[in-house]
Short mmCIF file of N, CA, C and O in Angstrom, two decimals:
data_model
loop_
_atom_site.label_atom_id
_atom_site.label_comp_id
_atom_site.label_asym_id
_atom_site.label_seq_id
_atom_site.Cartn_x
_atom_site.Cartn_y
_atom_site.Cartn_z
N UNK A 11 82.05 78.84 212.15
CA UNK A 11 82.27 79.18 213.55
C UNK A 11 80.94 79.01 214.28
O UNK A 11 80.00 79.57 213.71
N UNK A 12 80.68 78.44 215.26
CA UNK A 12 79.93 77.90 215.98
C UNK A 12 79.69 79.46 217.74
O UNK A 12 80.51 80.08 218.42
N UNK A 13 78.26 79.41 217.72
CA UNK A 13 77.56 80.31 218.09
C UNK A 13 78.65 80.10 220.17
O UNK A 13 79.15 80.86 221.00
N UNK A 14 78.45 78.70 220.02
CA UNK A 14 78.67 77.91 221.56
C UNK A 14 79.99 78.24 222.24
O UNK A 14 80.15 78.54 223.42
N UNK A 15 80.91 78.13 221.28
CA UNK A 15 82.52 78.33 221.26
C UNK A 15 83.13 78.90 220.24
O UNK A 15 84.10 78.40 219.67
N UNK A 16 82.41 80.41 219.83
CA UNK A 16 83.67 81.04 218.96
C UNK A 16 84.52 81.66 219.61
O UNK A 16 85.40 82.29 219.02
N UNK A 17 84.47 81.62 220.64
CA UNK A 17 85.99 82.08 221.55
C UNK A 17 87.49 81.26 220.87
O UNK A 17 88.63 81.73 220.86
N UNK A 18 87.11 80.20 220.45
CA UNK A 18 87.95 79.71 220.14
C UNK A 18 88.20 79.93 218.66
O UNK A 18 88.75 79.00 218.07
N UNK A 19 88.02 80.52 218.29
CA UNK A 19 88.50 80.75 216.43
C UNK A 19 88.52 82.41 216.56
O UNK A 19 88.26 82.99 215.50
N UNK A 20 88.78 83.21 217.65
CA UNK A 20 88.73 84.35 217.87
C UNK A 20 89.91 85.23 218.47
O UNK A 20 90.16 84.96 219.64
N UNK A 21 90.56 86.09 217.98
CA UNK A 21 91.86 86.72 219.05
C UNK A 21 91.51 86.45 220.58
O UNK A 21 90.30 86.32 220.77
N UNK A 22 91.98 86.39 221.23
CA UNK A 22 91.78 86.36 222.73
C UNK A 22 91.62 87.45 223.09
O UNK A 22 90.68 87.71 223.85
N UNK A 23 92.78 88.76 222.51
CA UNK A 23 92.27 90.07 222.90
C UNK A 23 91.29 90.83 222.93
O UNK A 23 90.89 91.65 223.75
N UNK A 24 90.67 90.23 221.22
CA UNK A 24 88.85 90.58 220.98
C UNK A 24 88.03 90.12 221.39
O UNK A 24 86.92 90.63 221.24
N UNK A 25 88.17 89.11 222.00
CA UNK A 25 87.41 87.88 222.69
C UNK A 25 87.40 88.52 224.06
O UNK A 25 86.23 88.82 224.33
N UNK A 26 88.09 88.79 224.86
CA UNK A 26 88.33 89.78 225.95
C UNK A 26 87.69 91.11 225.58
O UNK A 26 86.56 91.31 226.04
N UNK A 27 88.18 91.91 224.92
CA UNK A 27 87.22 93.02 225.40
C UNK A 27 85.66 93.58 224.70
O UNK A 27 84.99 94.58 224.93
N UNK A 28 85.40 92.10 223.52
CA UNK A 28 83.94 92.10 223.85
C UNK A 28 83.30 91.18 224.99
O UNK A 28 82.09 90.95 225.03
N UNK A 29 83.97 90.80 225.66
CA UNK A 29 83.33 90.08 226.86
C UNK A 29 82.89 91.46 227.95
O UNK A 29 82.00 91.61 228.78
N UNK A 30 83.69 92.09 227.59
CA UNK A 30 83.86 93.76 228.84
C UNK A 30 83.04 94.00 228.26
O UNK A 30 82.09 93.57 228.91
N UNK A 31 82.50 94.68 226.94
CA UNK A 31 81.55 94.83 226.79
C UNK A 31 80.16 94.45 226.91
O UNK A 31 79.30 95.29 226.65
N UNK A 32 79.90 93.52 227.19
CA UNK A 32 79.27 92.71 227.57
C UNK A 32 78.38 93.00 229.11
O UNK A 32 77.21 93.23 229.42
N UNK A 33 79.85 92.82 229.91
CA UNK A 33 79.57 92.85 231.42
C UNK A 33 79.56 94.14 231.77
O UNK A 33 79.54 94.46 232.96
N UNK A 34 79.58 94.85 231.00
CA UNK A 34 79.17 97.11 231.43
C UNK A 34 77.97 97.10 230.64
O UNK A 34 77.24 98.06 230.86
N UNK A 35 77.59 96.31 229.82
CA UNK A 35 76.02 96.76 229.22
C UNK A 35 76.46 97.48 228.47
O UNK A 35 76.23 98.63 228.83
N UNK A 36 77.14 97.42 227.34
CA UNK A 36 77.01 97.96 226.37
C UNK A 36 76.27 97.48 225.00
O UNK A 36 76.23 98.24 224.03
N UNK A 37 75.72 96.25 224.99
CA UNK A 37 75.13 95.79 224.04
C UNK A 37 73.42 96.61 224.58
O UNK A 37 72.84 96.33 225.63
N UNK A 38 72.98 97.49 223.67
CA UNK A 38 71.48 98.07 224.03
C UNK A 38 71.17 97.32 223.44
O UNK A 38 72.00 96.58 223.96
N UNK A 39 70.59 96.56 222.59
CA UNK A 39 69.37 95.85 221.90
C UNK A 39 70.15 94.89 221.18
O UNK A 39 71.29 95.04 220.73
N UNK A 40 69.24 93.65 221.11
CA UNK A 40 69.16 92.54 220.40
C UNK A 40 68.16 91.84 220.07
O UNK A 40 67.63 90.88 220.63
N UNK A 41 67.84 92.61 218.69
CA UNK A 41 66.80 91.93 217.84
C UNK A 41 66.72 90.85 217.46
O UNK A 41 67.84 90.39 217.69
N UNK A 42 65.81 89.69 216.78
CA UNK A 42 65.85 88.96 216.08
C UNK A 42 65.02 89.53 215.29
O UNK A 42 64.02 89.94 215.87
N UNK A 43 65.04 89.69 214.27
CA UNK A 43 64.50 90.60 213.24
C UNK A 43 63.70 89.62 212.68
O UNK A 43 62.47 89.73 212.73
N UNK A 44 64.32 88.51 212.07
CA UNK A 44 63.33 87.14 211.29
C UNK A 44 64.38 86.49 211.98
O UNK A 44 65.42 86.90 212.49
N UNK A 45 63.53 84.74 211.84
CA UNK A 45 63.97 83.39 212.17
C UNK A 45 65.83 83.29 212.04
O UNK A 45 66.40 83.17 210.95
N UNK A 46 66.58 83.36 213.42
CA UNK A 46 68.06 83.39 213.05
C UNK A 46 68.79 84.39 212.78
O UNK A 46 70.00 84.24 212.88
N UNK A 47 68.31 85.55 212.41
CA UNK A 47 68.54 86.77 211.71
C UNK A 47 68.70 88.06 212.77
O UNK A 47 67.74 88.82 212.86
N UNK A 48 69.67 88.26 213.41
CA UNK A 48 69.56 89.18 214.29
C UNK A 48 70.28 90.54 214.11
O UNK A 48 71.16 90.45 213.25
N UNK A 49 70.17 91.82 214.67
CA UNK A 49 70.53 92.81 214.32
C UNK A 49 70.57 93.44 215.64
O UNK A 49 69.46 93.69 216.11
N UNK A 50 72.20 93.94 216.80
CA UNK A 50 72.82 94.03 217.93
C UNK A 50 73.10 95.47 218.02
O UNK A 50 74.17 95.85 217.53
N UNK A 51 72.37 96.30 218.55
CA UNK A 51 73.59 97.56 218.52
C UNK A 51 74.82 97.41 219.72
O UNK A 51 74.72 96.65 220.68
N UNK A 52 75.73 98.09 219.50
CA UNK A 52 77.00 98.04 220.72
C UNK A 52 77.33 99.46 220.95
O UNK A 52 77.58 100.08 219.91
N UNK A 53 77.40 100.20 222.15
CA UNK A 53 78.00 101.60 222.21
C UNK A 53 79.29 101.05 222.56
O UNK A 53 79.69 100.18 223.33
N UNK A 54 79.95 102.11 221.46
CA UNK A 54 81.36 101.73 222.04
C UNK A 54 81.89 103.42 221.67
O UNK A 54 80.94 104.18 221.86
N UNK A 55 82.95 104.04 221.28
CA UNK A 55 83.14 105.43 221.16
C UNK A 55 82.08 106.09 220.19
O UNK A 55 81.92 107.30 220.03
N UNK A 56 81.38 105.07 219.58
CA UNK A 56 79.76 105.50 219.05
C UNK A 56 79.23 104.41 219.22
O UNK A 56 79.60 103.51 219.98
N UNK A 57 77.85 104.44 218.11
CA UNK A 57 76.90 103.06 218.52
C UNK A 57 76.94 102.50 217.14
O UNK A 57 76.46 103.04 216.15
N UNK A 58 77.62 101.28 217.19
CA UNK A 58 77.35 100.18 216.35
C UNK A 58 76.64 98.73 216.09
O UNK A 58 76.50 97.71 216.75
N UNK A 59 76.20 99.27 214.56
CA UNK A 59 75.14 98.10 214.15
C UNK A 59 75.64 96.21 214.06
O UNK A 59 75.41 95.64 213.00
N UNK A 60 76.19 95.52 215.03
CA UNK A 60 75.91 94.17 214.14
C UNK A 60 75.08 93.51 213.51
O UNK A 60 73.93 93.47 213.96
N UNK A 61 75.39 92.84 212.37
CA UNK A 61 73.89 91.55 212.08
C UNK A 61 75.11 90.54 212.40
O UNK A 61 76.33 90.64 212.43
N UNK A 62 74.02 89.37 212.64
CA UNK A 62 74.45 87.96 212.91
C UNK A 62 73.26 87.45 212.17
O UNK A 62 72.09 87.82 212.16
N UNK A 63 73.98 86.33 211.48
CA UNK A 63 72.88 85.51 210.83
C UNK A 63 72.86 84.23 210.78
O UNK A 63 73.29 83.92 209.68
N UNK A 64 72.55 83.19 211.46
CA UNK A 64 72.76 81.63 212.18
C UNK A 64 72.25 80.66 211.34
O UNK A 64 71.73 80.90 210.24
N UNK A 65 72.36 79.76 211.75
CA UNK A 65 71.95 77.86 211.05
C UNK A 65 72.37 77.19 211.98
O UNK A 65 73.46 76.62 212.08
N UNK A 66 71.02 77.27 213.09
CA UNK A 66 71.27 76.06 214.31
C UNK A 66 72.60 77.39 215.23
O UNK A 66 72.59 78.59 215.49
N UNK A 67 73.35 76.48 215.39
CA UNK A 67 74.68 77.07 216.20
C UNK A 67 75.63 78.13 215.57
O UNK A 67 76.47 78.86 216.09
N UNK A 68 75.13 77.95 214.01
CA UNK A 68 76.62 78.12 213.18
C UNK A 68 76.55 79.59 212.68
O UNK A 68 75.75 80.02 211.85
N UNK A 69 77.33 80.13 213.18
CA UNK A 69 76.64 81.91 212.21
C UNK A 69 77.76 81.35 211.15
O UNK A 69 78.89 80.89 210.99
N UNK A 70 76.61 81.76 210.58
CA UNK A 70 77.02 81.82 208.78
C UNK A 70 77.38 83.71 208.25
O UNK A 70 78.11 84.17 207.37
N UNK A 71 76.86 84.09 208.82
CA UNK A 71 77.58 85.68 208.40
C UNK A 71 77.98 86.41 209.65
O UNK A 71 78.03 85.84 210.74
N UNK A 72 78.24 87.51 209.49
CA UNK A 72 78.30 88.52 210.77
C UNK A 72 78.82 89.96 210.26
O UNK A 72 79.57 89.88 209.28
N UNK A 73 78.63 90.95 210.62
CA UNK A 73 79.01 92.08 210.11
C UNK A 73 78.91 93.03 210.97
O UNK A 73 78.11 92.84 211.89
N UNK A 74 79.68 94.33 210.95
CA UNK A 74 79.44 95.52 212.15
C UNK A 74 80.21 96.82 211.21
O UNK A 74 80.98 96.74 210.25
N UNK A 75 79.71 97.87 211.83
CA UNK A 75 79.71 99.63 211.08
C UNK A 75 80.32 100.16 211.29
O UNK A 75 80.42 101.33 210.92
N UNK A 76 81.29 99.36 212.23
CA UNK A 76 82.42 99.97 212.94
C UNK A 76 84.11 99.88 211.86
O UNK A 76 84.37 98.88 211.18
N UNK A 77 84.79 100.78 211.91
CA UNK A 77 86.04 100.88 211.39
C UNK A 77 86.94 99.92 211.10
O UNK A 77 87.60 99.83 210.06
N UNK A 78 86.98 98.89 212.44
CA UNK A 78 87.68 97.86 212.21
C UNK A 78 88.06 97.50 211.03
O UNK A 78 87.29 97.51 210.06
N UNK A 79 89.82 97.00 210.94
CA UNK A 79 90.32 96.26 209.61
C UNK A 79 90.84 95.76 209.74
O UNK A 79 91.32 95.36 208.69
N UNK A 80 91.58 94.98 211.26
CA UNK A 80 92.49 94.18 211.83
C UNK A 80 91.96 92.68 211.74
O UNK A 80 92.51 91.81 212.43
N UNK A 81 91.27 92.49 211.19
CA UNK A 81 90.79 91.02 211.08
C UNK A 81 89.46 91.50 211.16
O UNK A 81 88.89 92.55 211.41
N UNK A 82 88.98 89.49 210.63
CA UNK A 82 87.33 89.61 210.31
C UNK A 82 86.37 89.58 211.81
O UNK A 82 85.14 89.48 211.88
N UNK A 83 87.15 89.66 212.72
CA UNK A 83 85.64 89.62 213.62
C UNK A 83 86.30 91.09 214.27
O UNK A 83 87.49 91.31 214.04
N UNK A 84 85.38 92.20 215.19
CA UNK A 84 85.52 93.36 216.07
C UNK A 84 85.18 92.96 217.40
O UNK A 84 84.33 92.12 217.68
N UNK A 85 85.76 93.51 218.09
CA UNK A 85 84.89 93.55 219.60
C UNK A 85 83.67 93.85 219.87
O UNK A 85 83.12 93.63 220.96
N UNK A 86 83.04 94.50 218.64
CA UNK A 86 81.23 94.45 218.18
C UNK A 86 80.92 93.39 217.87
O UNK A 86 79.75 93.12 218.17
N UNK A 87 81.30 92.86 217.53
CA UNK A 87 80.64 91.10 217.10
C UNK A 87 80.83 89.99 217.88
O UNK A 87 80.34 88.89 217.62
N UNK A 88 81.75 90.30 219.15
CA UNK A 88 82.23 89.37 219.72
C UNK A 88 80.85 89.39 221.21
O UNK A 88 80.19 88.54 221.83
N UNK A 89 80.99 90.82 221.21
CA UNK A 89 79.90 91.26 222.68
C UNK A 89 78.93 90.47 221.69
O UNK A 89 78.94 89.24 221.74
N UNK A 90 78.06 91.14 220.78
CA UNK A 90 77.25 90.58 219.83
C UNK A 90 76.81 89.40 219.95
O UNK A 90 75.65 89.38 220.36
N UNK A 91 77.33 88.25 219.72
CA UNK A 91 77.94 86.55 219.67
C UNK A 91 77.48 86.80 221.36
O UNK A 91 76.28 86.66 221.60
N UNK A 92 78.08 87.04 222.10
CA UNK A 92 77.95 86.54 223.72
C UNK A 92 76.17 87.26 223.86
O UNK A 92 75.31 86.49 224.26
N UNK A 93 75.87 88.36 223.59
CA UNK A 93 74.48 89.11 223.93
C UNK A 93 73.26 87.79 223.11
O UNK A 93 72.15 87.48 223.55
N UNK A 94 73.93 87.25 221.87
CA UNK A 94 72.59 86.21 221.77
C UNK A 94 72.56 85.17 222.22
O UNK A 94 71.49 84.56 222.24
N UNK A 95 73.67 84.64 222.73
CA UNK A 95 74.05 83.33 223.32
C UNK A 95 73.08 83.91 224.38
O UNK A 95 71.92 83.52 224.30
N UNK A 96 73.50 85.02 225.63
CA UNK A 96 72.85 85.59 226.84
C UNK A 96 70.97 85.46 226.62
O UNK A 96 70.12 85.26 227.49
N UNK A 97 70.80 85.70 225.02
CA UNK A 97 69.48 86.15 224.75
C UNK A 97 68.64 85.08 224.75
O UNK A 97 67.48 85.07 225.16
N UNK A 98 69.45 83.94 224.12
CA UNK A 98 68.91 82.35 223.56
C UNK A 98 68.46 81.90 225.12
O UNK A 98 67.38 81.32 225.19
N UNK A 99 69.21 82.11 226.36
CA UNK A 99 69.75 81.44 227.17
C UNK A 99 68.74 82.06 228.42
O UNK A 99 68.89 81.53 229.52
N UNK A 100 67.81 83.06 228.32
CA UNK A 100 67.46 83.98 228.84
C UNK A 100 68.10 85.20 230.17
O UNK A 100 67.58 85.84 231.09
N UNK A 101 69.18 85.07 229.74
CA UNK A 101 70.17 85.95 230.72
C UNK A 101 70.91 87.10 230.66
O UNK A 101 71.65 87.58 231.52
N UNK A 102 70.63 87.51 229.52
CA UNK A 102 71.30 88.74 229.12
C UNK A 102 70.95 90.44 229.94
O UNK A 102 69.78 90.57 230.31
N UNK A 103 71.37 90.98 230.06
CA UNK A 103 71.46 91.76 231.20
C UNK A 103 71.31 93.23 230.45
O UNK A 103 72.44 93.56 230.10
N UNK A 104 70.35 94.24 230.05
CA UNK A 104 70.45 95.20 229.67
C UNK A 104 70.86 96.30 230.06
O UNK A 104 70.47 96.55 231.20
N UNK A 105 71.82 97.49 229.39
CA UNK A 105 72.75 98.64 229.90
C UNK A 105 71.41 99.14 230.85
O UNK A 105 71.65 98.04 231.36
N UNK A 106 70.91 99.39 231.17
CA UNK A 106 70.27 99.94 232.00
C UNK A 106 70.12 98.99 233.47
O UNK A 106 69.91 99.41 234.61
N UNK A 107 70.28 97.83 233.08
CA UNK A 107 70.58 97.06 234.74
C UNK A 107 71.86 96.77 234.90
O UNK A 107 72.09 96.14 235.94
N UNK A 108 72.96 97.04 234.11
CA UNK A 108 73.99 97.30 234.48
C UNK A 108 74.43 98.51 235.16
O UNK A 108 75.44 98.52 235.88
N UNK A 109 73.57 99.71 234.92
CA UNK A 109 74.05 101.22 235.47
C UNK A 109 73.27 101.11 236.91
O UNK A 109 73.70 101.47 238.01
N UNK A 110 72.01 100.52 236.59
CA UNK A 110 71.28 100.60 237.96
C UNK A 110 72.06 99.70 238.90
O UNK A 110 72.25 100.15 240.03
N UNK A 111 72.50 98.60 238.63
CA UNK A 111 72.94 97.52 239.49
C UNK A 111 74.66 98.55 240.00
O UNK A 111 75.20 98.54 241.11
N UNK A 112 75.04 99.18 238.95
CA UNK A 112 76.64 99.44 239.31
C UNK A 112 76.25 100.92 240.92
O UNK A 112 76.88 101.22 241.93
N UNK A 113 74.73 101.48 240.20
CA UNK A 113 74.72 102.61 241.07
C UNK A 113 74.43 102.13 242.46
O UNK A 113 74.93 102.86 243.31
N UNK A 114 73.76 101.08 242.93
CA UNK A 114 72.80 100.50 243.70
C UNK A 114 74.31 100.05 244.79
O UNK A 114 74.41 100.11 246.01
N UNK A 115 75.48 99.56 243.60
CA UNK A 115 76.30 98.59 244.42
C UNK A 115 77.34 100.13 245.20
O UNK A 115 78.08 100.02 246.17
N UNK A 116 77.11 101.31 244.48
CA UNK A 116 77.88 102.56 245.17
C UNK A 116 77.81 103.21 246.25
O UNK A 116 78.44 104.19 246.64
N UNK A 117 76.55 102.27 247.00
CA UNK A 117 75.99 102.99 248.12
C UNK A 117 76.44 102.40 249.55
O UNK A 117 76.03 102.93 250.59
#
């Protein structure tokens, strides 16, 4: 599965609401720990750990701490997948300029 378009080898539903996750800032941090090797937290009804681990485009692993058993990818891995694409890309948006930007837009 390819880093560019795993939307497409992905439920649409999980694919959807790690995109929400995404766009509320729930991804706090995204490490690259070593070369390719990254490690994502996600708050979601707690805070979960992804790793992602790449070759070029291609994650070759992925994993998250979360409960999930409905299939191999979570809506943690999916925000995950979009937060390094955002990260590679320099655009990723941290929960804290999401709360500031949501408070800013309340006025």
């Amino acid at each position: 599965m390819n880093l560019s378009d795993f939307e497409q080898m992905v439920d649409p539903v999980i694919v959807g609401r790690g995109k929400d996750y995404l766009n509320k800032g729930r991804i706090t941090t995204v490490k690259e720990v070593k070369k390719n090797h990254y490690v994502i937290n996600v708050t979601g009804t707690a805070s979960y750990k992804v790793t992602v681990v790449l070759h070029d485009d291609l994650i070759i692993n992925s994993s998250c701490n979360c409960p999930y058993d409905q299939g191999d990818i979570c809506k943690h891995q999916t925000a995950a997948f979009y937060g390094i694409r955002e990260k590679r890309a320099g655009i990723l948006t941290s929960a804290s300029e999401v709360q500031l930007e949501s408070m800013i837009s309340g006025f």
